[in-house]
mmCIF file of C-alpha atoms in Angstrom:
data_model
loop_
_atom_site.group_PDB
_atom_site.id
_atom_site.type_symbol
_atom_site.label_atom_id
_atom_site.label_comp_id
_atom_site.label_asym_id
_atom_site.label_seq_id
_atom_site.Cartn_x
_atom_site.Cartn_y
_atom_site.Cartn_z
ATOM 1 C CA UNK A 1 4.342 37.855 31.255
ATOM 2 C CA UNK A 2 3.076 36.931 34.723
ATOM 3 C CA UNK A 3 6.007 38.778 36.289
ATOM 4 C CA UNK A 4 5.198 41.864 34.215
ATOM 5 C CA UNK A 5 1.543 41.831 35.305
ATOM 6 C CA UNK A 6 2.635 41.297 38.906
ATOM 7 C CA UNK A 7 4.965 44.299 38.690
ATOM 8 C CA UNK A 8 2.252 46.503 37.212
ATOM 9 C CA UNK A 9 -0.292 45.376 39.827
ATOM 10 C CA UNK A 10 1.998 46.235 42.720
ATOM 11 C CA UNK A 11 3.329 49.426 41.143
ATOM 12 C CA UNK A 12 3.756 51.834 44.044
ATOM 13 C CA UNK A 13 2.034 54.708 42.255
ATOM 14 C CA UNK A 14 -1.203 52.687 42.226
ATOM 15 C CA UNK A 15 -1.266 52.027 45.945
ATOM 16 C CA UNK A 16 0.748 54.761 47.656
ATOM 17 C CA UNK A 17 1.053 58.554 47.462
ATOM 18 C CA UNK A 18 3.927 60.109 45.525
ATOM 19 C CA UNK A 19 7.479 59.787 46.885
ATOM 20 C CA UNK A 20 6.579 56.752 49.001
ATOM 21 C CA UNK A 21 7.629 53.160 48.327
ATOM 22 C CA UNK A 22 6.897 49.723 49.769
ATOM 23 C CA UNK A 23 10.255 49.949 51.516
ATOM 24 C CA UNK A 24 8.798 52.689 53.715
ATOM 25 C CA UNK A 25 6.259 50.144 55.036
ATOM 26 C CA UNK A 26 8.688 47.391 55.976
ATOM 27 C CA UNK A 27 8.645 46.249 59.589
ATOM 28 C CA UNK A 28 11.318 47.939 61.680
ATOM 29 C CA UNK A 29 12.007 49.050 65.239
ATOM 30 C CA UNK A 30 9.130 46.940 66.561
ATOM 31 C CA UNK A 31 6.611 48.634 64.276
ATOM 32 C CA UNK A 32 4.511 46.238 62.148
ATOM 33 C CA UNK A 33 2.753 47.245 58.926
ATOM 34 C CA UNK A 34 0.001 45.606 56.874
ATOM 35 C CA UNK A 35 1.147 43.280 54.091
ATOM 36 C CA UNK A 36 -0.825 41.738 51.252
ATOM 37 C CA UNK A 37 0.388 38.273 52.235
ATOM 38 C CA UNK A 38 -1.413 38.642 55.576
ATOM 39 C CA UNK A 39 -4.744 38.178 53.781
ATOM 40 C CA UNK A 40 -3.945 34.771 52.288
ATOM 41 C CA UNK A 41 -5.169 33.164 55.510
ATOM 42 C CA UNK A 42 -8.693 34.576 54.959
ATOM 43 C CA UNK A 43 -9.524 32.018 52.258
ATOM 44 C CA UNK A 44 -9.010 28.886 54.398
ATOM 45 C CA UNK A 45 -10.632 30.745 57.302
ATOM 46 C CA UNK A 46 -13.680 31.381 55.082
ATOM 47 C CA UNK A 47 -14.135 27.622 54.680
ATOM 48 C CA UNK A 48 -13.652 27.225 58.432
ATOM 49 C CA UNK A 49 -16.474 29.747 58.880
ATOM 50 C CA UNK A 50 -18.692 27.560 56.681
ATOM 51 C CA UNK A 51 -17.953 24.565 58.913
ATOM 52 C CA UNK A 52 -18.637 26.583 62.068
ATOM 53 C CA UNK A 53 -21.846 27.873 60.503
ATOM 54 C CA UNK A 54 -23.034 24.333 59.748
ATOM 55 C CA UNK A 55 -22.353 23.254 63.330
ATOM 56 C CA UNK A 56 -24.014 26.389 64.715
ATOM 57 C CA UNK A 57 -27.136 25.956 62.593
ATOM 58 C CA UNK A 58 -27.385 22.266 63.504
ATOM 59 C CA UNK A 59 -26.678 22.368 67.237
ATOM 60 C CA UNK A 60 -27.683 25.905 68.240
ATOM 61 C CA UNK A 61 -30.097 27.470 65.736
ATOM 62 C CA UNK A 62 -32.255 24.367 65.214
ATOM 63 C CA UNK A 63 -32.923 23.771 68.941
ATOM 64 C CA UNK A 64 -33.502 27.523 69.338
ATOM 65 C CA UNK A 65 -36.094 27.359 66.563
ATOM 66 C CA UNK A 66 -37.845 24.616 68.515
ATOM 67 C CA UNK A 67 -37.854 26.707 71.702
ATOM 68 C CA UNK A 68 -39.302 29.692 69.830
ATOM 69 C CA UNK A 69 -41.915 27.430 68.237
ATOM 70 C CA UNK A 70 -40.866 28.122 64.659
ATOM 71 C CA UNK A 71 -43.430 26.173 62.646
ATOM 72 C CA UNK A 72 -43.353 25.198 59.008
ATOM 73 C CA UNK A 73 -46.323 26.014 56.819
ATOM 74 C CA UNK A 74 -47.997 22.973 55.325
ATOM 75 C CA UNK A 75 -47.154 22.924 51.642
ATOM 76 C CA UNK A 76 -49.168 20.835 49.241
ATOM 77 C CA UNK A 77 -46.838 19.077 46.832
ATOM 78 C CA UNK A 78 -47.378 19.168 43.096
ATOM 79 C CA UNK A 79 -48.394 15.768 41.781
ATOM 80 C CA UNK A 80 -45.703 14.171 39.570
ATOM 81 C CA UNK A 81 -46.208 15.181 35.942
ATOM 82 C CA UNK A 82 -43.387 14.715 33.439
ATOM 83 C CA UNK A 83 -44.772 17.189 30.891
ATOM 84 C CA UNK A 84 -45.248 20.031 33.380
ATOM 85 C CA UNK A 85 -41.978 19.277 35.174
ATOM 86 C CA UNK A 86 -40.017 19.457 31.929
ATOM 87 C CA UNK A 87 -41.572 22.826 31.041
ATOM 88 C CA UNK A 88 -40.976 24.097 34.583
ATOM 89 C CA UNK A 89 -37.289 23.137 34.557
ATOM 90 C CA UNK A 90 -36.390 24.016 30.986
ATOM 91 C CA UNK A 91 -38.617 26.967 30.026
ATOM 92 C CA UNK A 92 -40.124 29.047 32.825
ATOM 93 C CA UNK A 93 -41.657 28.768 36.273
ATOM 94 C CA UNK A 94 -44.300 31.345 35.328
ATOM 95 C CA UNK A 95 -46.117 30.212 32.175
ATOM 96 C CA UNK A 96 -48.270 32.647 30.242
ATOM 97 C CA UNK A 97 -51.901 31.885 29.447
ATOM 98 C CA UNK A 98 -51.048 30.493 26.003
ATOM 99 C CA UNK A 99 -48.458 28.197 27.614
ATOM 100 C CA UNK A 100 -50.975 27.046 30.224
ATOM 101 C CA UNK A 101 -53.505 26.135 27.555
ATOM 102 C CA UNK A 102 -50.860 24.304 25.511
ATOM 103 C CA UNK A 103 -49.666 22.391 28.594
ATOM 104 C CA UNK A 104 -53.272 21.547 29.455
ATOM 105 C CA UNK A 105 -53.674 19.772 26.132
ATOM 106 C CA UNK A 106 -50.306 18.002 26.367
ATOM 107 C CA UNK A 107 -50.674 16.831 29.955
ATOM 108 C CA UNK A 108 -54.362 15.966 29.919
ATOM 109 C CA UNK A 109 -55.037 18.321 32.853
ATOM 110 C CA UNK A 110 -57.514 21.163 32.969
ATOM 111 C CA UNK A 111 -56.249 24.747 32.762
ATOM 112 C CA UNK A 112 -57.017 25.240 36.448
ATOM 113 C CA UNK A 113 -55.122 22.084 37.392
ATOM 114 C CA UNK A 114 -52.072 23.298 35.437
ATOM 115 C CA UNK A 115 -52.187 26.687 37.183
ATOM 116 C CA UNK A 116 -52.493 25.001 40.558
ATOM 117 C CA UNK A 117 -49.629 22.618 39.738
ATOM 118 C CA UNK A 118 -47.275 25.523 38.950
ATOM 119 C CA UNK A 119 -48.239 27.364 42.147
ATOM 120 C CA UNK A 120 -47.506 24.303 44.263
ATOM 121 C CA UNK A 121 -44.314 23.523 42.351
ATOM 122 C CA UNK A 122 -42.985 27.052 42.906
ATOM 123 C CA UNK A 123 -43.779 26.781 46.604
ATOM 124 C CA UNK A 124 -41.802 23.534 46.791
ATOM 125 C CA UNK A 125 -38.677 25.376 45.623
ATOM 126 C CA UNK A 126 -38.972 28.093 48.234
ATOM 127 C CA UNK A 127 -36.712 27.755 51.276
ATOM 128 C CA UNK A 128 -38.285 26.420 54.438
ATOM 129 C CA UNK A 129 -38.990 28.624 57.431
ATOM 130 C CA UNK A 130 -36.425 26.669 59.448
ATOM 131 C CA UNK A 131 -33.726 27.328 56.827
ATOM 132 C CA UNK A 132 -34.501 31.055 56.947
ATOM 133 C CA UNK A 133 -34.435 31.078 60.746
ATOM 134 C CA UNK A 134 -31.122 29.223 60.937
ATOM 135 C CA UNK A 135 -29.500 31.557 58.419
ATOM 136 C CA UNK A 136 -30.755 34.657 60.259
ATOM 137 C CA UNK A 137 -29.551 33.220 63.590
ATOM 138 C CA UNK A 138 -26.047 32.668 62.248
ATOM 139 C CA UNK A 139 -25.785 36.160 60.792
ATOM 140 C CA UNK A 140 -27.262 37.752 63.910
ATOM 141 C CA UNK A 141 -24.666 36.014 66.073
ATOM 142 C CA UNK A 142 -21.749 37.038 63.880
ATOM 143 C CA UNK A 143 -22.834 40.647 63.335
ATOM 144 C CA UNK A 144 -23.501 41.179 67.032
ATOM 145 C CA UNK A 145 -20.127 39.758 68.080
ATOM 146 C CA UNK A 146 -18.379 41.629 65.249
ATOM 147 C CA UNK A 147 -19.987 44.923 66.304
ATOM 148 C CA UNK A 148 -18.941 44.432 69.920
ATOM 149 C CA UNK A 149 -15.407 43.472 68.840
ATOM 150 C CA UNK A 150 -15.236 46.386 66.402
ATOM 151 C CA UNK A 151 -16.224 48.895 69.059
ATOM 152 C CA UNK A 152 -13.626 47.414 71.412
ATOM 153 C CA UNK A 153 -11.015 47.917 68.674
ATOM 154 C CA UNK A 154 -11.806 51.578 67.909
ATOM 155 C CA UNK A 155 -13.537 53.138 70.918
ATOM 156 C CA UNK A 156 -10.288 54.019 72.696
ATOM 157 C CA UNK A 157 -8.544 55.333 69.585
ATOM 158 C CA UNK A 158 -8.221 59.084 68.942
ATOM 159 C CA UNK A 159 -9.532 58.752 65.349
ATOM 160 C CA UNK A 160 -12.860 57.477 66.697
ATOM 161 C CA UNK A 161 -13.478 60.969 68.108
ATOM 162 C CA UNK A 162 -11.468 63.118 65.666
ATOM 163 C CA UNK A 163 -11.571 61.916 62.047
ATOM 164 C CA UNK A 164 -8.516 63.995 61.120
ATOM 165 C CA UNK A 165 -6.521 61.563 63.247
ATOM 166 C CA UNK A 166 -7.323 58.881 60.660
ATOM 167 C CA UNK A 167 -4.695 60.419 58.356
ATOM 168 C CA UNK A 168 -2.170 61.616 60.917
ATOM 169 C CA UNK A 169 1.199 60.258 59.772
ATOM 170 C CA UNK A 170 -0.316 58.361 56.819
ATOM 171 C CA UNK A 171 0.815 56.039 55.337
ATOM 172 C CA UNK A 172 3.510 55.368 57.940
ATOM 173 C CA UNK A 173 0.961 54.025 60.433
ATOM 174 C CA UNK A 174 1.843 50.811 62.218
ATOM 175 C CA UNK A 175 -0.743 48.071 62.635
ATOM 176 C CA UNK A 176 -2.127 46.978 65.998
ATOM 177 C CA UNK A 177 -2.849 43.287 66.741
ATOM 178 C CA UNK A 178 -6.526 44.119 67.396
ATOM 179 C CA UNK A 179 -6.790 45.727 63.938
ATOM 180 C CA UNK A 180 -5.181 42.683 62.336
ATOM 181 C CA UNK A 181 -7.670 40.231 63.816
ATOM 182 C CA UNK A 182 -10.653 42.495 63.175
ATOM 183 C CA UNK A 183 -9.727 42.695 59.492
ATOM 184 C CA UNK A 184 -8.952 38.997 59.125
ATOM 185 C CA UNK A 185 -12.225 37.879 60.744
ATOM 186 C CA UNK A 186 -14.403 40.362 58.824
ATOM 187 C CA UNK A 187 -12.818 39.553 55.462
ATOM 188 C CA UNK A 188 -13.023 35.797 56.098
ATOM 189 C CA UNK A 189 -16.706 36.113 56.957
ATOM 190 C CA UNK A 190 -17.532 38.026 53.771
ATOM 191 C CA UNK A 191 -15.611 35.468 51.708
ATOM 192 C CA UNK A 192 -17.769 32.774 53.334
ATOM 193 C CA UNK A 193 -20.948 34.716 52.457
ATOM 194 C CA UNK A 194 -19.820 34.935 48.847
ATOM 195 C CA UNK A 195 -19.010 31.204 48.742
ATOM 196 C CA UNK A 196 -22.396 30.234 50.205
ATOM 197 C CA UNK A 197 -24.593 32.739 48.361
ATOM 198 C CA UNK A 198 -25.756 30.151 45.818
ATOM 199 C CA UNK A 199 -27.152 27.899 48.569
ATOM 200 C CA UNK A 200 -28.415 30.642 50.880
ATOM 201 C CA UNK A 201 -31.972 31.959 50.837
ATOM 202 C CA UNK A 202 -32.388 33.830 47.549
ATOM 203 C CA UNK A 203 -34.170 37.157 47.777
ATOM 204 C CA UNK A 204 -35.240 39.742 45.239
ATOM 205 C CA UNK A 205 -32.010 41.682 45.761
ATOM 206 C CA UNK A 206 -29.850 38.643 44.937
ATOM 207 C CA UNK A 207 -27.776 40.556 42.368
ATOM 208 C CA UNK A 208 -27.366 43.521 44.700
ATOM 209 C CA UNK A 209 -26.191 41.153 47.427
ATOM 210 C CA UNK A 210 -23.481 39.774 45.142
ATOM 211 C CA UNK A 211 -22.372 43.310 44.255
ATOM 212 C CA UNK A 212 -22.344 44.204 47.955
ATOM 213 C CA UNK A 213 -20.227 41.193 48.954
ATOM 214 C CA UNK A 214 -17.742 41.762 46.112
ATOM 215 C CA UNK A 215 -17.504 45.500 46.812
ATOM 216 C CA UNK A 216 -17.019 44.832 50.529
ATOM 217 C CA UNK A 217 -14.254 42.283 49.885
ATOM 218 C CA UNK A 218 -12.514 44.693 47.489
ATOM 219 C CA UNK A 219 -12.801 47.589 49.938
ATOM 220 C CA UNK A 220 -11.505 45.613 52.904
ATOM 221 C CA UNK A 221 -8.632 44.160 50.863
ATOM 222 C CA UNK A 222 -7.682 47.434 49.226
ATOM 223 C CA UNK A 223 -7.788 49.373 52.486
ATOM 224 C CA UNK A 224 -5.411 46.766 53.900
ATOM 225 C CA UNK A 225 -3.007 46.955 50.944
ATOM 226 C CA UNK A 226 -2.962 50.779 50.957
ATOM 227 C CA UNK A 227 -2.798 50.961 54.770
ATOM 228 C CA UNK A 228 -6.224 52.635 55.036
ATOM 229 C CA UNK A 229 -6.710 50.541 58.172
ATOM 230 C CA UNK A 230 -7.965 53.277 60.471
ATOM 231 C CA UNK A 231 -10.684 54.281 58.001
ATOM 232 C CA UNK A 232 -11.444 50.617 57.331
ATOM 233 C CA UNK A 233 -12.116 49.762 60.973
ATOM 234 C CA UNK A 234 -14.498 52.708 61.288
ATOM 235 C CA UNK A 235 -16.419 51.669 58.159
ATOM 236 C CA UNK A 236 -16.725 48.008 59.223
ATOM 237 C CA UNK A 237 -17.948 48.863 62.739
ATOM 238 C CA UNK A 238 -20.446 51.336 61.284
ATOM 239 C CA UNK A 239 -21.941 48.640 59.049
ATOM 240 C CA UNK A 240 -22.116 46.021 61.796
ATOM 241 C CA UNK A 241 -24.075 48.426 64.015
ATOM 242 C CA UNK A 242 -27.327 47.873 62.104
ATOM 243 C CA UNK A 243 -26.993 44.411 60.557
ATOM 244 C CA UNK A 244 -27.544 42.398 63.755
ATOM 245 C CA UNK A 245 -30.786 44.285 64.401
ATOM 246 C CA UNK A 246 -32.174 43.280 61.000
ATOM 247 C CA UNK A 247 -31.269 39.628 61.522
ATOM 248 C CA UNK A 248 -32.860 39.566 64.987
ATOM 249 C CA UNK A 249 -36.050 41.090 63.551
ATOM 250 C CA UNK A 250 -36.111 38.294 60.963
ATOM 251 C CA UNK A 251 -35.704 35.668 63.678
ATOM 252 C CA UNK A 252 -38.690 36.947 65.630
ATOM 253 C CA UNK A 253 -40.695 37.283 62.422
ATOM 254 C CA UNK A 254 -40.096 33.620 61.561
ATOM 255 C CA UNK A 255 -41.036 32.698 65.125
ATOM 256 C CA UNK A 256 -44.334 34.568 64.778
ATOM 257 C CA UNK A 257 -43.493 37.260 67.365
ATOM 258 C CA UNK A 258 -44.948 40.054 65.247
ATOM 259 C CA UNK A 259 -44.910 42.879 67.793
ATOM 260 C CA UNK A 260 -41.325 42.157 68.833
ATOM 261 C CA UNK A 261 -40.293 41.930 65.184
ATOM 262 C CA UNK A 262 -41.974 45.238 64.333
ATOM 263 C CA UNK A 263 -40.426 47.062 67.295
ATOM 264 C CA UNK A 264 -36.929 45.802 66.475
ATOM 265 C CA UNK A 265 -37.467 46.697 62.838
ATOM 266 C CA UNK A 266 -38.266 50.309 63.727
ATOM 267 C CA UNK A 267 -35.041 50.518 65.752
ATOM 268 C CA UNK A 268 -33.142 48.923 62.872
ATOM 269 C CA UNK A 269 -34.626 51.364 60.341
ATOM 270 C CA UNK A 270 -33.589 54.340 62.477
ATOM 271 C CA UNK A 271 -30.062 52.993 63.011
ATOM 272 C CA UNK A 272 -29.682 52.088 59.333
ATOM 273 C CA UNK A 273 -30.750 55.499 58.064
ATOM 274 C CA UNK A 274 -28.612 57.373 60.591
ATOM 275 C CA UNK A 275 -25.480 55.285 60.016
ATOM 276 C CA UNK A 276 -25.711 54.554 56.265
ATOM 277 C CA UNK A 277 -27.380 57.715 54.946
ATOM 278 C CA UNK A 278 -26.030 60.326 57.382
ATOM 279 C CA UNK A 279 -22.842 59.290 59.202
ATOM 280 C CA UNK A 280 -21.288 57.315 56.342
ATOM 281 C CA UNK A 281 -21.652 59.889 53.534
ATOM 282 C CA UNK A 282 -21.336 63.097 55.566
ATOM 283 C CA UNK A 283 -18.678 62.062 58.063
ATOM 284 C CA UNK A 284 -16.797 58.960 56.931
ATOM 285 C CA UNK A 285 -16.798 59.653 53.167
ATOM 286 C CA UNK A 286 -15.989 63.291 53.843
ATOM 287 C CA UNK A 287 -13.050 61.993 55.832
ATOM 288 C CA UNK A 288 -11.836 59.740 52.986
ATOM 289 C CA UNK A 289 -12.462 62.275 50.193
ATOM 290 C CA UNK A 290 -11.436 65.649 51.671
ATOM 291 C CA UNK A 291 -8.867 65.121 54.439
ATOM 292 C CA UNK A 292 -6.314 63.050 52.450
ATOM 293 C CA UNK A 293 -5.924 65.863 49.901
ATOM 294 C CA UNK A 294 -4.676 68.118 52.682
ATOM 295 C CA UNK A 295 -1.672 65.803 53.086
ATOM 296 C CA UNK A 296 -0.797 64.520 49.605
ATOM 297 C CA UNK A 297 -1.920 64.763 45.944
ATOM 298 C CA UNK A 298 -4.642 62.386 44.782
ATOM 299 C CA UNK A 299 -3.402 59.076 43.369
ATOM 300 C CA UNK A 300 -5.054 56.017 41.817
ATOM 301 C CA UNK A 301 -5.688 54.318 45.169
ATOM 302 C CA UNK A 302 -7.442 57.421 46.467
ATOM 303 C CA UNK A 303 -9.829 57.485 43.489
ATOM 304 C CA UNK A 304 -10.398 53.717 43.507
ATOM 305 C CA UNK A 305 -11.189 53.514 47.227
ATOM 306 C CA UNK A 306 -13.692 56.357 47.076
ATOM 307 C CA UNK A 307 -15.279 54.968 43.900
ATOM 308 C CA UNK A 308 -15.944 51.692 45.718
ATOM 309 C CA UNK A 309 -17.366 53.679 48.614
ATOM 310 C CA UNK A 310 -19.807 55.313 46.163
ATOM 311 C CA UNK A 311 -20.831 51.857 44.899
ATOM 312 C CA UNK A 312 -21.488 50.763 48.469
ATOM 313 C CA UNK A 313 -23.406 53.947 49.223
ATOM 314 C CA UNK A 314 -25.590 53.416 46.144
ATOM 315 C CA UNK A 315 -26.605 50.023 47.515
ATOM 316 C CA UNK A 316 -27.426 51.665 50.837
ATOM 317 C CA UNK A 317 -29.794 54.068 49.063
ATOM 318 C CA UNK A 318 -31.474 51.124 47.302
ATOM 319 C CA UNK A 319 -31.944 49.233 50.582
ATOM 320 C CA UNK A 320 -33.112 52.406 52.356
ATOM 321 C CA UNK A 321 -35.896 52.619 49.755
ATOM 322 C CA UNK A 322 -37.023 49.082 50.643
ATOM 323 C CA UNK A 323 -36.821 49.874 54.363
ATOM 324 C CA UNK A 324 -38.941 52.999 53.950
ATOM 325 C CA UNK A 325 -41.548 50.957 52.038
ATOM 326 C CA UNK A 326 -41.659 48.497 54.925
ATOM 327 C CA UNK A 327 -41.911 51.358 57.440
ATOM 328 C CA UNK A 328 -44.887 52.764 55.555
ATOM 329 C CA UNK A 329 -46.640 49.398 55.859
ATOM 330 C CA UNK A 330 -45.933 49.377 59.580
ATOM 331 C CA UNK A 331 -47.316 52.889 60.037
ATOM 332 C CA UNK A 332 -50.478 52.020 58.093
ATOM 333 C CA UNK A 333 -51.026 48.936 60.251
ATOM 334 C CA UNK A 334 -50.011 46.306 57.711
ATOM 335 C CA UNK A 335 -47.795 43.374 58.657
ATOM 336 C CA UNK A 336 -44.116 44.219 58.280
ATOM 337 C CA UNK A 337 -42.227 41.672 56.191
ATOM 338 C CA UNK A 338 -38.967 41.607 54.313
ATOM 339 C CA UNK A 339 -39.570 43.385 50.989
ATOM 340 C CA UNK A 340 -36.788 41.280 49.473
ATOM 341 C CA UNK A 341 -38.388 37.936 50.317
ATOM 342 C CA UNK A 342 -40.526 35.773 48.090
ATOM 343 C CA UNK A 343 -44.094 35.289 49.265
ATOM 344 C CA UNK A 344 -45.902 31.984 49.480
ATOM 345 C CA UNK A 345 -48.601 31.392 46.860
ATOM 346 C CA UNK A 346 -51.792 29.859 48.204
ATOM 347 C CA UNK A 347 -54.236 27.561 46.450
ATOM 348 C CA UNK A 348 -57.464 29.460 45.827
ATOM 349 C CA UNK A 349 -60.689 27.623 46.440
ATOM 350 C CA UNK A 350 -62.976 26.939 43.522
ATOM 351 C CA UNK A 351 -65.486 29.477 44.837
ATOM 352 C CA UNK A 352 -62.872 32.227 45.179
ATOM 353 C CA UNK A 353 -61.522 31.642 41.687
ATOM 354 C CA UNK A 354 -65.016 31.552 40.177
ATOM 355 C CA UNK A 355 -65.967 34.762 41.967
ATOM 356 C CA UNK A 356 -62.815 36.473 40.759
ATOM 357 C CA UNK A 357 -63.393 35.125 37.259
ATOM 358 C CA UNK A 358 -66.917 36.535 37.165
ATOM 359 C CA UNK A 359 -65.626 39.921 38.262
ATOM 360 C CA UNK A 360 -62.410 40.214 36.264
ATOM 361 C CA UNK A 361 -62.748 37.697 33.465
ATOM 362 C CA UNK A 362 -60.732 34.501 32.971
ATOM 363 C CA UNK A 363 -57.800 34.092 35.279
ATOM 364 C CA UNK A 364 -54.178 33.154 34.589
ATOM 365 C CA UNK A 365 -52.352 32.128 37.760
ATOM 366 C CA UNK A 366 -54.706 34.306 39.757
ATOM 367 C CA UNK A 367 -54.558 37.369 37.467
ATOM 368 C CA UNK A 368 -56.782 38.516 34.601
ATOM 369 C CA UNK A 369 -55.579 37.401 31.182
ATOM 370 C CA UNK A 370 -55.325 41.039 30.107
ATOM 371 C CA UNK A 371 -52.457 41.457 32.598
ATOM 372 C CA UNK A 372 -50.688 38.374 31.344
ATOM 373 C CA UNK A 373 -47.504 40.183 30.434
ATOM 374 C CA UNK A 374 -46.942 41.098 34.066
ATOM 375 C CA UNK A 375 -46.270 37.898 35.931
ATOM 376 C CA UNK A 376 -47.165 37.479 39.530
ATOM 377 C CA UNK A 377 -44.403 38.335 41.961
ATOM 378 C CA UNK A 378 -43.632 35.434 44.219
#
């Protein structure tokens, strides 16, 4: 049964145009072609990346945070309370007003003390500023080096200037050593991101990030199997061109350099929109959708690759929406912050809560009871 599934998976009609076989892509006369087995090394390399990341964050990012005066906010800890802790862990982190009143009776605390306890307890679970800075530093370093390496790989190639060259002679296109290493390093890095996503800083687009990492891994792997390497190197370099700018903006934001962060963010927003919403769909996707049909009939691999490109482009539209929201805040003079990040909840003073209560009625976690069905966004 396994052999049958293996045969179906590697059926040539899935991966290659008609009248071509895997035998046509065997190494000969000094010409080397991409092979699926080449990618096995990316899994152990992904774990090596995790080790390198740990060392980098410990011995480079942490001292850098000290030099940039990255300071932690003082967080008041929730006092130990078995009743509230059990509800927090097993039921919800955002109790409704009825739950708050019930917990008040069970725990012997006042309603306001229960609300305050949940605010402080949620803040305890949020990642520290140092953790955010170290993660951004690691990603900034990789994306910057990857972008430089990617440009070195493609800038002297004819298909960088003429996209029709991407398909010249396809699929009998031999692989260059620089393309091999660019693919292996990029794929290993994205495997490492997928492996560490559970422990990384969780943002509001957590699910979208998982989809992005999986789609990226599938695209890189498939483009390697089907020998879409020239198109793949262009797509990877295009993505790396904006990512390091975002991570550097985060670093300066965590360090409190607001003006520097805002200026870098504006550059990032412009680069992101130009590369992801203009160049990618109107040049690169046009290249992968239209030009191949001039050479051979569409096959499963053609449809699958471009479907995954549409998935990736949909995520770009979603993130562009968040970026535009942040840009609007910048233009209106508000502080620019990552729309995907959770915000700290502060303890209101008694006077502030009483004033709000007099104006809006009884409060539940800082909001009127009438709005109870819409929990506060952290």
